[in-house]
Amino acid sequence: MNNASLQQRKEVAFARGQGTLTAAYIDRARNAELWDVEGKRYIDLGAGIAVVNTGHNHPKVQAAVQAQLERFSHTCVMVTPYASAVELAEKLIVAAPGNSPKKAIFVTTGAEAVENCVKIARAHTGRPGIIAFNGGFHGRTNLAMGLTGKVAPYKAGFGPFPGEIFHVPYPNAYHGVSEADSLAALNMLFTCDIEPTRVAAIIIEPVQGEGGFYAAPASFMQALRALCDQHGILLIADEIQTGFARTGKLFACEHSGVEPDLMTMAKGIAGGFPIAAVVGKAAIMDAPQPGGLGGTYGGSPLGCAAGLAVLEVIEEENLCQRANEIGAAIVARLTALQTKYPHKIGNVRNLGAMIAMELVNDGDVNRPDAATTKALVAEAAKNGLILLSCGIRSNVIRFLPALTIGDALIGEAMDLLEQSLDSLI
Ligand SMILES: Cc1ncc(COP(=O)(O)O)c(C=O)c1O
């Protein structure tokens, strides 16, 4: 078995829509390192797209899941529940930002969590409209696609999308969109497209993930909160990529002090086991009738066991603080690289360990360099470094290492990055 033959088989057996970023077929993984079927080792700066924040196979998460597997793997939490689901819900409703009493539901994927937020918001408010942001990413199911603000590859050819969804610009200082511009667009929407009394919710990623790792300023989040309160609109925070210590706080909303009405959680929640949640203000969460929410696998026992272990690891290993240290260490290296290649690296930014480097031509923010970005991901993989890209212009390298990664590995990864970039420029 080798990578090339497996990739050939994948191309025959898989539809191309479920593509391959790096044809390295993984045999085993530990913390922030992967080994493929040919024995080649990689440093993983993607963490399975922000999922294994506690590292691959964290011993505590592994032990919790193994112990659960010995007992049972599935009963369906809506049929015959189990204590771990209740315990995880209790912990998440306390951990979520803000002091209002909260409740939770469990589902299986991020997109499902997003869809359920919309269902709950509509059931509570009796209103249809949902406002989302350009460049936002909320998943690949039909409603989540409708909310997503990037056409290729997520929406192209897949319409029609659900109605009553509207998009406004996300504030993005580097690209010349101010907070005032975004707020003005919202007000214009209320004037031209939908009256605020017909809007159920505004959904926002506190830091856009797939869209390019742009953080909404705290003052913008606060302004959104005020606007929502003024019009009886619910504020939904999609924390699927930002959650579980990634940005230096357990949830990114904590940076602004804003309490969302509803929030999504997935990815980092359970160290790689497919579980997701909606957590929100209790009265809102209780709007749908019994049986209106849920799913066969929502809140699987393995996911709940892993989720409880992940929360313990985050606390015991101080991973919020570690996210900030990792962010500072990587940004220091990227800034040095920007000094070396000022015309190529247009911008370096981070919130905790959600770190990005934007590649441009001739230092011009309006001339995105998607080609070098793509080539860098490929070259880095050849050199044993897994990188992810993102951005509506496909010109951002995002760094999402496990928060358990050590300093030596960060240094080695940054050396590999520099070596890869050197060979392309
Ligand atoms: C912010 C955000 N929302 C929703 C999703 C969709 O999650 P999933 O792929 O688990 O459906 C993602 C996935 O990347 C995401 O980053």
CSV table of C-alpha atoms and ligand atoms in Angstrom, one decimal:
chain,number,residue,atom,x,y,z
A,1,MET,CA,0.0,0.0,0.0
A,2,ASN,CA,1.4,3.4,-0.9
A,3,ASN,CA,0.0,6.9,-1.2
A,4,ALA,CA,-0.1,7.0,-5.0
A,5,SER,CA,-2.0,3.7,-5.3
A,6,LEU,CA,-4.5,4.7,-2.6
A,7,GLN,CA,-5.0,8.0,-4.3
A,8,GLN,CA,-5.7,6.3,-7.6
A,9,ARG,CA,-8.2,4.0,-5.9
A,10,LYS,CA,-9.8,7.0,-4.2
A,11,GLU,CA,-10.2,8.8,-7.5
A,12,VAL,CA,-12.1,5.8,-8.9
A,13,ALA,CA,-14.2,5.1,-5.8
A,14,PHE,CA,-15.0,8.6,-4.5
A,15,ALA,CA,-16.9,11.3,-6.3
A,16,ARG,CA,-14.6,14.2,-7.0
A,17,GLY,CA,-16.7,16.6,-5.0
A,18,GLN,CA,-15.2,15.1,-1.8
A,19,GLY,CA,-11.7,16.1,-2.8
A,20,THR,CA,-8.2,15.5,-1.4
A,21,LEU,CA,-6.0,18.3,-0.3
A,22,THR,CA,-2.9,16.2,0.3
A,23,ALA,CA,-2.7,12.6,-0.8
A,24,ALA,CA,-0.9,11.4,2.3
A,25,TYR,CA,-2.8,8.4,3.6
A,26,ILE,CA,-2.5,8.4,7.3
A,27,ASP,CA,-1.5,5.3,9.2
A,28,ARG,CA,-1.2,6.7,12.7
A,29,ALA,CA,-1.2,10.0,14.5
A,30,ARG,CA,0.0,11.3,17.9
A,31,ASN,CA,-0.5,14.9,19.3
A,32,ALA,CA,0.6,17.2,16.4
A,33,GLU,CA,2.4,14.5,14.2
A,34,LEU,CA,1.1,12.2,11.6
A,35,TRP,CA,2.7,9.2,9.8
A,36,ASP,CA,1.5,8.0,6.5
A,37,VAL,CA,1.3,4.5,5.1
A,38,GLU,CA,4.8,4.9,3.6
A,39,GLY,CA,6.2,5.7,7.1
A,40,LYS,CA,6.7,9.4,6.2
A,41,ARG,CA,6.2,11.8,9.1
A,42,TYR,CA,4.3,15.1,9.0
A,43,ILE,CA,3.9,18.0,11.4
A,44,ASP,CA,0.2,18.7,11.4
A,45,LEU,CA,-0.8,22.4,11.5
A,46,GLY,CA,-4.4,21.7,10.5
A,47,ALA,CA,-5.6,19.4,13.3
A,48,GLY,CA,-8.2,17.9,11.0
A,49,ILE,CA,-9.6,21.4,10.4
A,50,ALA,CA,-9.6,22.7,14.0
A,51,VAL,CA,-10.9,19.5,15.5
A,52,VAL,CA,-8.2,17.8,17.5
A,53,ASN,CA,-7.4,20.9,19.7
A,54,THR,CA,-6.2,18.5,22.4
A,55,GLY,CA,-4.0,16.7,19.9
A,56,HIS,CA,-4.3,13.4,18.1
A,57,ASN,CA,-5.1,10.6,20.5
A,58,HIS,CA,-4.8,12.5,23.7
A,59,PRO,CA,-4.4,9.7,26.2
A,60,LYS,CA,-7.2,11.0,28.4
A,61,VAL,CA,-9.6,11.3,25.5
A,62,GLN,CA,-8.6,7.9,24.2
A,63,ALA,CA,-9.1,6.3,27.6
A,64,ALA,CA,-12.5,7.9,28.1
A,65,VAL,CA,-13.7,6.6,24.7
A,66,GLN,CA,-12.2,3.2,25.2
A,67,ALA,CA,-14.0,2.9,28.6
A,68,GLN,CA,-17.3,3.9,27.0
A,69,LEU,CA,-16.8,1.4,24.1
A,70,GLU,CA,-16.5,-1.4,26.7
A,71,ARG,CA,-20.0,-0.4,28.0
A,72,PHE,CA,-22.1,0.5,25.0
A,73,SER,CA,-21.7,2.5,21.8
A,74,HIS,CA,-25.3,3.6,21.0
A,75,THR,CA,-28.8,3.6,22.4
A,76,CYS,CA,-30.0,7.0,21.0
A,77,VAL,CA,-30.2,9.8,23.6
A,78,MET,CA,-33.9,10.4,22.7
A,79,VAL,CA,-34.8,6.7,23.4
A,80,THR,CA,-32.8,5.6,26.5
A,81,PRO,CA,-30.4,8.3,27.6
A,82,TYR,CA,-27.2,8.1,29.6
A,83,ALA,CA,-25.5,10.1,32.3
A,84,SER,CA,-22.6,11.3,30.1
A,85,ALA,CA,-24.9,13.3,27.8
A,86,VAL,CA,-26.5,15.0,30.8
A,87,GLU,CA,-23.1,15.8,32.3
A,88,LEU,CA,-21.7,17.2,29.1
A,89,ALA,CA,-24.8,19.4,28.6
A,90,GLU,CA,-24.5,20.6,32.2
A,91,LYS,CA,-20.9,21.5,31.6
A,92,LEU,CA,-21.4,23.3,28.2
A,93,ILE,CA,-24.4,25.4,29.4
A,94,VAL,CA,-22.2,26.7,32.2
A,95,ALA,CA,-19.1,27.2,30.0
A,96,ALA,CA,-21.0,29.1,27.3
A,97,PRO,CA,-20.5,32.9,27.4
A,98,GLY,CA,-22.8,35.0,29.6
A,99,ASN,CA,-24.9,34.5,32.7
A,100,SER,CA,-28.4,33.7,31.4
A,101,PRO,CA,-29.7,30.2,32.2
A,102,LYS,CA,-29.0,28.0,29.2
A,103,LYS,CA,-30.0,24.7,27.7
A,104,ALA,CA,-28.3,22.5,25.1
A,105,ILE,CA,-29.1,19.9,22.4
A,106,PHE,CA,-26.7,17.5,20.8
A,107,VAL,CA,-26.5,16.7,17.1
A,108,THR,CA,-23.7,15.2,14.9
A,109,THR,CA,-22.1,17.8,12.7
A,110,GLY,CA,-21.5,21.5,12.5
A,111,ALA,CA,-23.9,22.1,9.7
A,112,GLU,CA,-26.6,20.3,11.7
A,113,ALA,CA,-25.9,22.6,14.6
A,114,VAL,CA,-26.3,25.6,12.4
A,115,GLU,CA,-29.6,24.3,10.9
A,116,ASN,CA,-30.9,23.7,14.4
A,117,CYS,CA,-30.1,27.3,15.5
A,118,VAL,CA,-32.2,28.5,12.6
A,119,LYS,CA,-35.1,26.2,13.5
A,120,ILE,CA,-35.0,27.3,17.1
A,121,ALA,CA,-34.7,31.0,16.2
A,122,ARG,CA,-37.7,30.7,13.9
A,123,ALA,CA,-39.8,28.7,16.4
A,124,HIS,CA,-39.1,31.2,19.1
A,125,THR,CA,-39.6,34.4,17.2
A,126,GLY,CA,-42.2,33.3,14.7
A,127,ARG,CA,-40.2,35.3,12.1
A,128,PRO,CA,-38.6,33.9,8.9
A,129,GLY,CA,-35.6,36.1,8.0
A,130,ILE,CA,-32.0,35.2,8.7
A,131,ILE,CA,-29.1,37.5,8.1
A,132,ALA,CA,-25.6,36.1,7.5
A,133,PHE,CA,-22.3,37.6,6.3
A,134,ASN,CA,-20.4,37.6,3.0
A,135,GLY,CA,-17.4,35.3,3.3
A,136,GLY,CA,-19.1,33.3,6.1
A,137,PHE,CA,-19.1,29.5,6.1
A,138,HIS,CA,-21.8,27.6,7.9
A,139,GLY,CA,-21.7,24.1,6.3
A,140,ARG,CA,-22.7,22.1,3.3
A,141,THR,CA,-26.3,21.1,3.9
A,142,ASN,CA,-29.0,23.1,2.0
A,143,LEU,CA,-29.9,25.6,4.7
A,144,ALA,CA,-26.2,26.0,5.9
A,145,MET,CA,-25.2,26.5,2.2
A,146,GLY,CA,-27.8,29.2,1.9
A,147,LEU,CA,-26.2,30.9,4.8
A,148,THR,CA,-22.7,30.5,3.5
A,149,GLY,CA,-21.3,33.5,1.8
A,150,LYS,CA,-18.8,32.0,-0.7
A,151,VAL,CA,-20.0,30.7,-4.0
A,152,ALA,CA,-17.2,28.4,-5.3
A,153,PRO,CA,-17.0,25.6,-4.4
A,154,TYR,CA,-19.7,25.6,-1.7
A,155,LYS,CA,-22.7,26.9,-3.6
A,156,ALA,CA,-22.0,26.8,-7.3
A,157,GLY,CA,-24.5,24.5,-9.0
A,158,PHE,CA,-26.4,23.5,-5.9
A,159,GLY,CA,-29.3,26.0,-5.8
A,160,PRO,CA,-32.0,26.9,-5.3
A,161,PHE,CA,-31.3,27.9,-1.7
A,162,PRO,CA,-33.9,28.4,1.0
A,163,GLY,CA,-35.6,31.8,0.9
A,164,GLU,CA,-35.5,34.7,3.4
A,165,ILE,CA,-31.7,34.6,3.8
A,166,PHE,CA,-29.8,37.8,3.3
A,167,HIS,CA,-26.1,38.6,3.3
A,168,VAL,CA,-24.2,41.8,4.4
A,169,PRO,CA,-20.4,42.6,4.3
A,170,TYR,CA,-18.3,41.3,7.2
A,171,PRO,CA,-16.1,44.0,8.7
A,172,ASN,CA,-12.6,43.5,7.4
A,173,ALA,CA,-10.1,46.3,7.9
A,174,TYR,CA,-7.4,44.8,5.8
A,175,HIS,CA,-9.8,44.8,2.8
A,176,GLY,CA,-11.2,48.2,3.5
A,177,VAL,CA,-14.6,47.2,5.0
A,178,SER,CA,-15.1,49.1,8.2
A,179,GLU,CA,-17.5,48.3,11.0
A,180,ALA,CA,-19.5,51.3,10.0
A,181,ASP,CA,-19.8,49.9,6.5
A,182,SER,CA,-21.2,46.6,7.8
A,183,LEU,CA,-23.6,48.4,10.1
A,184,ALA,CA,-24.7,50.7,7.3
A,185,ALA,CA,-25.3,47.6,5.0
A,186,LEU,CA,-27.5,46.1,7.8
A,187,ASN,CA,-29.6,49.2,8.0
A,188,MET,CA,-29.8,49.4,4.3
A,189,LEU,CA,-31.1,45.8,4.2
A,190,PHE,CA,-33.8,46.8,6.7
A,191,THR,CA,-34.7,49.6,4.4
A,192,CYS,CA,-34.6,47.8,1.1
A,193,ASP,CA,-35.1,44.1,1.6
A,194,ILE,CA,-36.7,43.0,4.9
A,195,GLU,CA,-38.2,44.9,7.8
A,196,PRO,CA,-36.3,44.1,11.1
A,197,THR,CA,-39.6,42.8,12.7
A,198,ARG,CA,-39.5,39.9,10.1
A,199,VAL,CA,-35.9,38.9,11.0
A,200,ALA,CA,-35.5,36.0,13.3
A,201,ALA,CA,-31.7,36.0,13.7
A,202,ILE,CA,-28.3,37.3,12.6
A,203,ILE,CA,-25.7,34.6,12.4
A,204,ILE,CA,-22.0,35.4,12.6
A,205,GLU,CA,-18.7,33.7,13.1
A,206,PRO,CA,-16.8,35.9,15.6
A,207,VAL,CA,-13.7,35.0,13.5
A,208,GLN,CA,-14.5,34.0,10.0
A,209,GLY,CA,-12.9,30.5,9.4
A,210,GLU,CA,-13.1,29.3,5.8
A,211,GLY,CA,-13.7,32.9,4.8
A,212,GLY,CA,-10.1,33.8,5.7
A,213,PHE,CA,-9.5,34.2,9.4
A,214,TYR,CA,-10.8,37.7,9.8
A,215,ALA,CA,-11.8,38.6,13.3
A,216,ALA,CA,-14.9,40.8,13.9
A,217,PRO,CA,-13.8,43.7,16.2
A,218,ALA,CA,-15.2,43.5,19.8
A,219,SER,CA,-17.0,46.8,19.2
A,220,PHE,CA,-18.7,45.3,16.1
A,221,MET,CA,-20.0,42.3,18.1
A,222,GLN,CA,-21.3,44.7,20.7
A,223,ALA,CA,-23.0,46.8,18.1
A,224,LEU,CA,-24.6,43.7,16.6
A,225,ARG,CA,-25.8,42.7,20.1
A,226,ALA,CA,-27.4,46.1,20.6
A,227,LEU,CA,-29.0,46.1,17.1
A,228,CYS,CA,-30.5,42.7,17.8
A,229,ASP,CA,-31.8,43.8,21.2
A,230,GLN,CA,-33.3,46.9,19.6
A,231,HIS,CA,-35.3,44.8,17.1
A,232,GLY,CA,-36.0,41.6,19.0
A,233,ILE,CA,-33.6,39.7,16.6
A,234,LEU,CA,-31.7,36.8,18.0
A,235,LEU,CA,-27.9,36.8,17.8
A,236,ILE,CA,-26.4,33.4,16.8
A,237,ALA,CA,-22.6,32.9,17.2
A,238,ASP,CA,-21.2,30.1,15.0
A,239,GLU,CA,-18.3,29.0,17.1
A,240,ILE,CA,-17.7,25.8,15.3
A,241,GLN,CA,-14.2,26.7,14.2
A,242,THR,CA,-13.4,29.3,17.0
A,243,GLY,CA,-14.5,27.2,19.9
A,244,PHE,CA,-12.8,25.1,22.6
A,245,ALA,CA,-9.8,27.3,23.5
A,246,ARG,CA,-8.7,27.9,19.9
A,247,THR,CA,-8.7,31.7,20.1
A,248,GLY,CA,-7.2,31.9,23.6
A,249,LYS,CA,-10.7,31.8,25.3
A,250,LEU,CA,-12.9,28.8,25.6
A,251,PHE,CA,-15.2,30.7,23.1
A,252,ALA,CA,-14.3,33.6,20.9
A,253,CYS,CA,-17.4,35.6,22.0
A,254,GLU,CA,-15.7,36.1,25.3
A,255,HIS,CA,-13.2,38.5,23.7
A,256,SER,CA,-16.1,41.0,23.2
A,257,GLY,CA,-18.1,40.1,26.3
A,258,VAL,CA,-21.1,39.5,24.1
A,259,GLU,CA,-23.6,36.8,25.1
A,260,PRO,CA,-25.2,35.3,22.0
A,261,ASP,CA,-28.8,34.0,22.2
A,262,LEU,CA,-27.8,30.8,20.5
A,263,MET,CA,-24.4,29.3,19.7
A,264,THR,CA,-23.1,26.4,17.7
A,265,MET,CA,-20.3,24.1,18.9
A,266,ALA,CA,-18.7,21.3,17.0
A,267,LYS,CA,-15.1,20.4,15.8
A,268,GLY,CA,-12.9,20.9,18.9
A,269,ILE,CA,-15.8,19.8,21.2
A,270,ALA,CA,-14.7,16.1,21.3
A,271,GLY,CA,-11.2,15.6,19.9
A,272,GLY,CA,-12.3,14.0,16.7
A,273,PHE,CA,-15.5,12.2,17.6
A,274,PRO,CA,-18.5,13.4,15.6
A,275,ILE,CA,-20.7,15.4,18.0
A,276,ALA,CA,-22.0,18.9,17.8
A,277,ALA,CA,-24.2,21.1,20.0
A,278,VAL,CA,-26.5,24.1,20.1
A,279,VAL,CA,-26.4,25.9,23.4
A,280,GLY,CA,-28.6,28.9,24.0
A,281,LYS,CA,-30.8,30.9,26.4
A,282,ALA,CA,-33.2,28.4,28.0
A,283,ALA,CA,-36.5,30.1,27.1
A,284,ILE,CA,-35.4,30.3,23.4
A,285,MET,CA,-34.1,26.7,23.3
A,286,ASP,CA,-37.4,25.4,24.7
A,287,ALA,CA,-39.4,27.0,21.8
A,288,PRO,CA,-39.6,23.8,19.6
A,289,GLN,CA,-41.9,21.1,20.8
A,290,PRO,CA,-40.6,17.7,22.0
A,291,GLY,CA,-39.4,15.6,19.1
A,292,GLY,CA,-38.9,18.7,16.9
A,293,LEU,CA,-35.1,18.6,17.4
A,294,GLY,CA,-32.5,15.8,17.5
A,295,GLY,CA,-31.4,13.0,15.3
A,296,THR,CA,-30.5,9.3,15.6
A,297,TYR,CA,-26.8,9.9,16.4
A,298,GLY,CA,-27.0,13.3,18.1
A,299,GLY,CA,-25.0,13.2,21.4
A,300,SER,CA,-23.5,9.7,20.8
A,301,PRO,CA,-22.1,8.1,23.9
A,302,LEU,CA,-18.6,8.1,22.4
A,303,GLY,CA,-18.8,11.8,21.6
A,304,CYS,CA,-20.1,12.6,25.1
A,305,ALA,CA,-17.3,10.6,26.8
A,306,ALA,CA,-14.7,12.3,24.6
A,307,GLY,CA,-16.3,15.8,25.1
A,308,LEU,CA,-16.1,15.4,28.9
A,309,ALA,CA,-12.5,14.4,28.7
A,310,VAL,CA,-11.7,17.3,26.3
A,311,LEU,CA,-13.1,19.9,28.7
A,312,GLU,CA,-10.9,18.4,31.5
A,313,VAL,CA,-7.8,18.5,29.3
A,314,ILE,CA,-8.4,22.1,28.3
A,315,GLU,CA,-8.5,23.1,31.9
A,316,GLU,CA,-5.8,20.8,33.3
A,317,GLU,CA,-3.3,21.7,30.5
A,318,ASN,CA,-4.3,25.4,30.5
A,319,LEU,CA,-5.0,25.3,26.8
A,320,CYS,CA,-6.5,28.8,26.5
A,321,GLN,CA,-3.2,30.3,27.7
A,322,ARG,CA,-1.3,27.9,25.5
A,323,ALA,CA,-3.3,29.0,22.5
A,324,ASN,CA,-2.1,32.6,23.1
A,325,GLU,CA,1.5,31.4,23.4
A,326,ILE,CA,1.3,29.3,20.2
A,327,GLY,CA,-0.2,32.3,18.4
A,328,ALA,CA,2.6,34.6,19.6
A,329,ALA,CA,5.3,32.1,18.6
A,330,ILE,CA,3.9,31.5,15.1
A,331,VAL,CA,3.1,35.1,14.5
A,332,ALA,CA,6.7,36.1,15.4
A,333,ARG,CA,8.0,33.7,12.8
A,334,LEU,CA,5.5,34.8,10.2
A,335,THR,CA,6.3,38.4,10.8
A,336,ALA,CA,10.0,37.7,10.2
A,337,LEU,CA,9.0,35.9,7.0
A,338,GLN,CA,6.9,38.9,6.0
A,339,THR,CA,10.0,41.1,6.4
A,340,LYS,CA,11.9,38.7,4.1
A,341,TYR,CA,9.0,38.6,1.5
A,342,PRO,CA,7.1,41.9,2.0
A,343,HIS,CA,5.7,41.8,-1.5
A,344,LYS,CA,4.3,38.3,-1.1
A,345,ILE,CA,3.0,38.2,2.5
A,346,GLY,CA,0.4,41.0,2.6
A,347,ASN,CA,-0.8,40.4,6.1
A,348,VAL,CA,-0.2,38.3,9.2
A,349,ARG,CA,-2.9,38.1,11.8
A,350,ASN,CA,-4.2,35.9,14.7
A,351,LEU,CA,-6.6,35.6,17.5
A,352,GLY,CA,-4.9,33.1,19.9
A,353,ALA,CA,-4.0,30.0,17.8
A,354,MET,CA,-6.2,30.9,14.9
A,355,ILE,CA,-3.4,32.3,12.8
A,356,ALA,CA,-3.3,33.4,9.2
A,357,MET,CA,-0.9,34.7,6.5
A,358,GLU,CA,-2.4,36.3,3.4
A,359,LEU,CA,-0.4,36.0,0.2
A,360,VAL,CA,-0.6,38.7,-2.4
A,361,ASN,CA,1.2,39.9,-5.5
A,362,ASP,CA,3.4,43.0,-5.2
A,363,GLY,CA,2.2,43.7,-1.7
A,364,ASP,CA,-1.2,44.7,-3.1
A,365,VAL,CA,-4.1,43.7,-1.0
A,366,ASN,CA,-6.3,43.6,-4.1
A,367,ARG,CA,-4.0,41.2,-6.0
A,368,PRO,CA,-4.5,37.9,-4.2
A,369,ASP,CA,-2.0,35.2,-4.9
A,370,ALA,CA,-4.0,32.0,-4.9
A,371,ALA,CA,-1.5,30.2,-7.1
A,372,THR,CA,1.4,30.5,-4.6
A,373,THR,CA,-0.9,29.6,-1.7
A,374,LYS,CA,-1.9,26.4,-3.4
A,375,ALA,CA,1.7,25.7,-4.4
A,376,LEU,CA,2.9,26.3,-0.8
A,377,VAL,CA,0.4,23.8,0.6
A,378,ALA,CA,1.7,21.2,-1.8
A,379,GLU,CA,5.4,22.1,-1.3
A,380,ALA,CA,5.0,22.0,2.5
A,381,ALA,CA,3.4,18.6,2.3
A,382,LYS,CA,6.4,17.3,0.3
A,383,ASN,CA,8.6,18.6,3.1
A,384,GLY,CA,6.5,17.0,5.8
A,385,LEU,CA,4.3,19.8,6.9
A,386,ILE,CA,0.5,19.8,6.7
A,387,LEU,CA,-0.9,23.2,6.0
A,388,LEU,CA,-4.5,24.3,5.2
A,389,SER,CA,-5.5,27.3,3.1
A,390,CYS,CA,-8.7,29.3,3.2
A,391,GLY,CA,-10.2,32.7,2.2
A,392,ILE,CA,-12.8,33.8,-0.2
A,393,ARG,CA,-9.9,34.6,-2.6
A,394,SER,CA,-8.2,31.3,-1.8
A,395,ASN,CA,-5.0,33.2,-0.8
A,396,VAL,CA,-4.7,32.6,2.9
A,397,ILE,CA,-2.7,30.0,4.7
A,398,ARG,CA,-4.3,29.2,8.0
A,399,PHE,CA,-2.5,27.7,11.0
A,400,LEU,CA,-4.6,25.6,13.4
A,401,PRO,CA,-2.1,23.4,15.3
A,402,ALA,CA,-3.2,21.2,18.2
A,403,LEU,CA,-3.1,23.4,21.3
A,404,THR,CA,-0.9,20.7,22.9
A,405,ILE,CA,1.9,21.1,20.3
A,406,GLY,CA,5.3,21.7,21.9
A,407,ASP,CA,7.7,24.7,21.2
A,408,ALA,CA,10.3,22.5,19.4
A,409,LEU,CA,7.7,21.2,17.0
A,410,ILE,CA,6.4,24.8,16.3
A,411,GLY,CA,10.0,25.8,15.5
A,412,GLU,CA,10.6,22.8,13.2
A,413,ALA,CA,7.2,23.5,11.5
A,414,MET,CA,8.1,27.2,10.9
A,415,ASP,CA,11.5,26.1,9.5
A,416,LEU,CA,9.7,23.8,7.0
A,417,LEU,CA,7.4,26.6,6.1
A,418,GLU,CA,10.2,29.0,5.4
A,419,GLN,CA,12.1,26.4,3.4
A,420,SER,CA,9.0,25.6,1.4
A,421,LEU,CA,8.3,29.3,0.6
A,422,ASP,CA,12.0,29.9,-0.2
A,423,SER,CA,11.8,27.2,-2.9
A,424,LEU,CA,8.7,28.9,-4.5
A,425,ILE,CA,9.8,32.5,-4.6
B,1,LIG,C1,-17.8,28.2,11.3
B,1,LIG,C2,-18.3,26.9,10.7
B,1,LIG,N1,-19.6,26.6,10.7
B,1,LIG,C3,-20.0,25.4,10.2
B,1,LIG,C4,-19.2,24.4,9.7
B,1,LIG,C5,-19.7,23.1,9.2
B,1,LIG,O1,-19.3,22.1,10.1
B,1,LIG,P1,-19.4,20.6,9.6
B,1,LIG,O2,-18.3,20.4,8.5
B,1,LIG,O3,-19.1,19.7,10.8
B,1,LIG,O4,-20.8,20.3,9.1
B,1,LIG,C6,-17.8,24.7,9.7
B,1,LIG,C7,-16.8,23.7,9.2
B,1,LIG,O5,-15.8,24.1,8.7
B,1,LIG,C8,-17.3,25.9,10.2
B,1,LIG,O6,-16.0,26.3,10.2
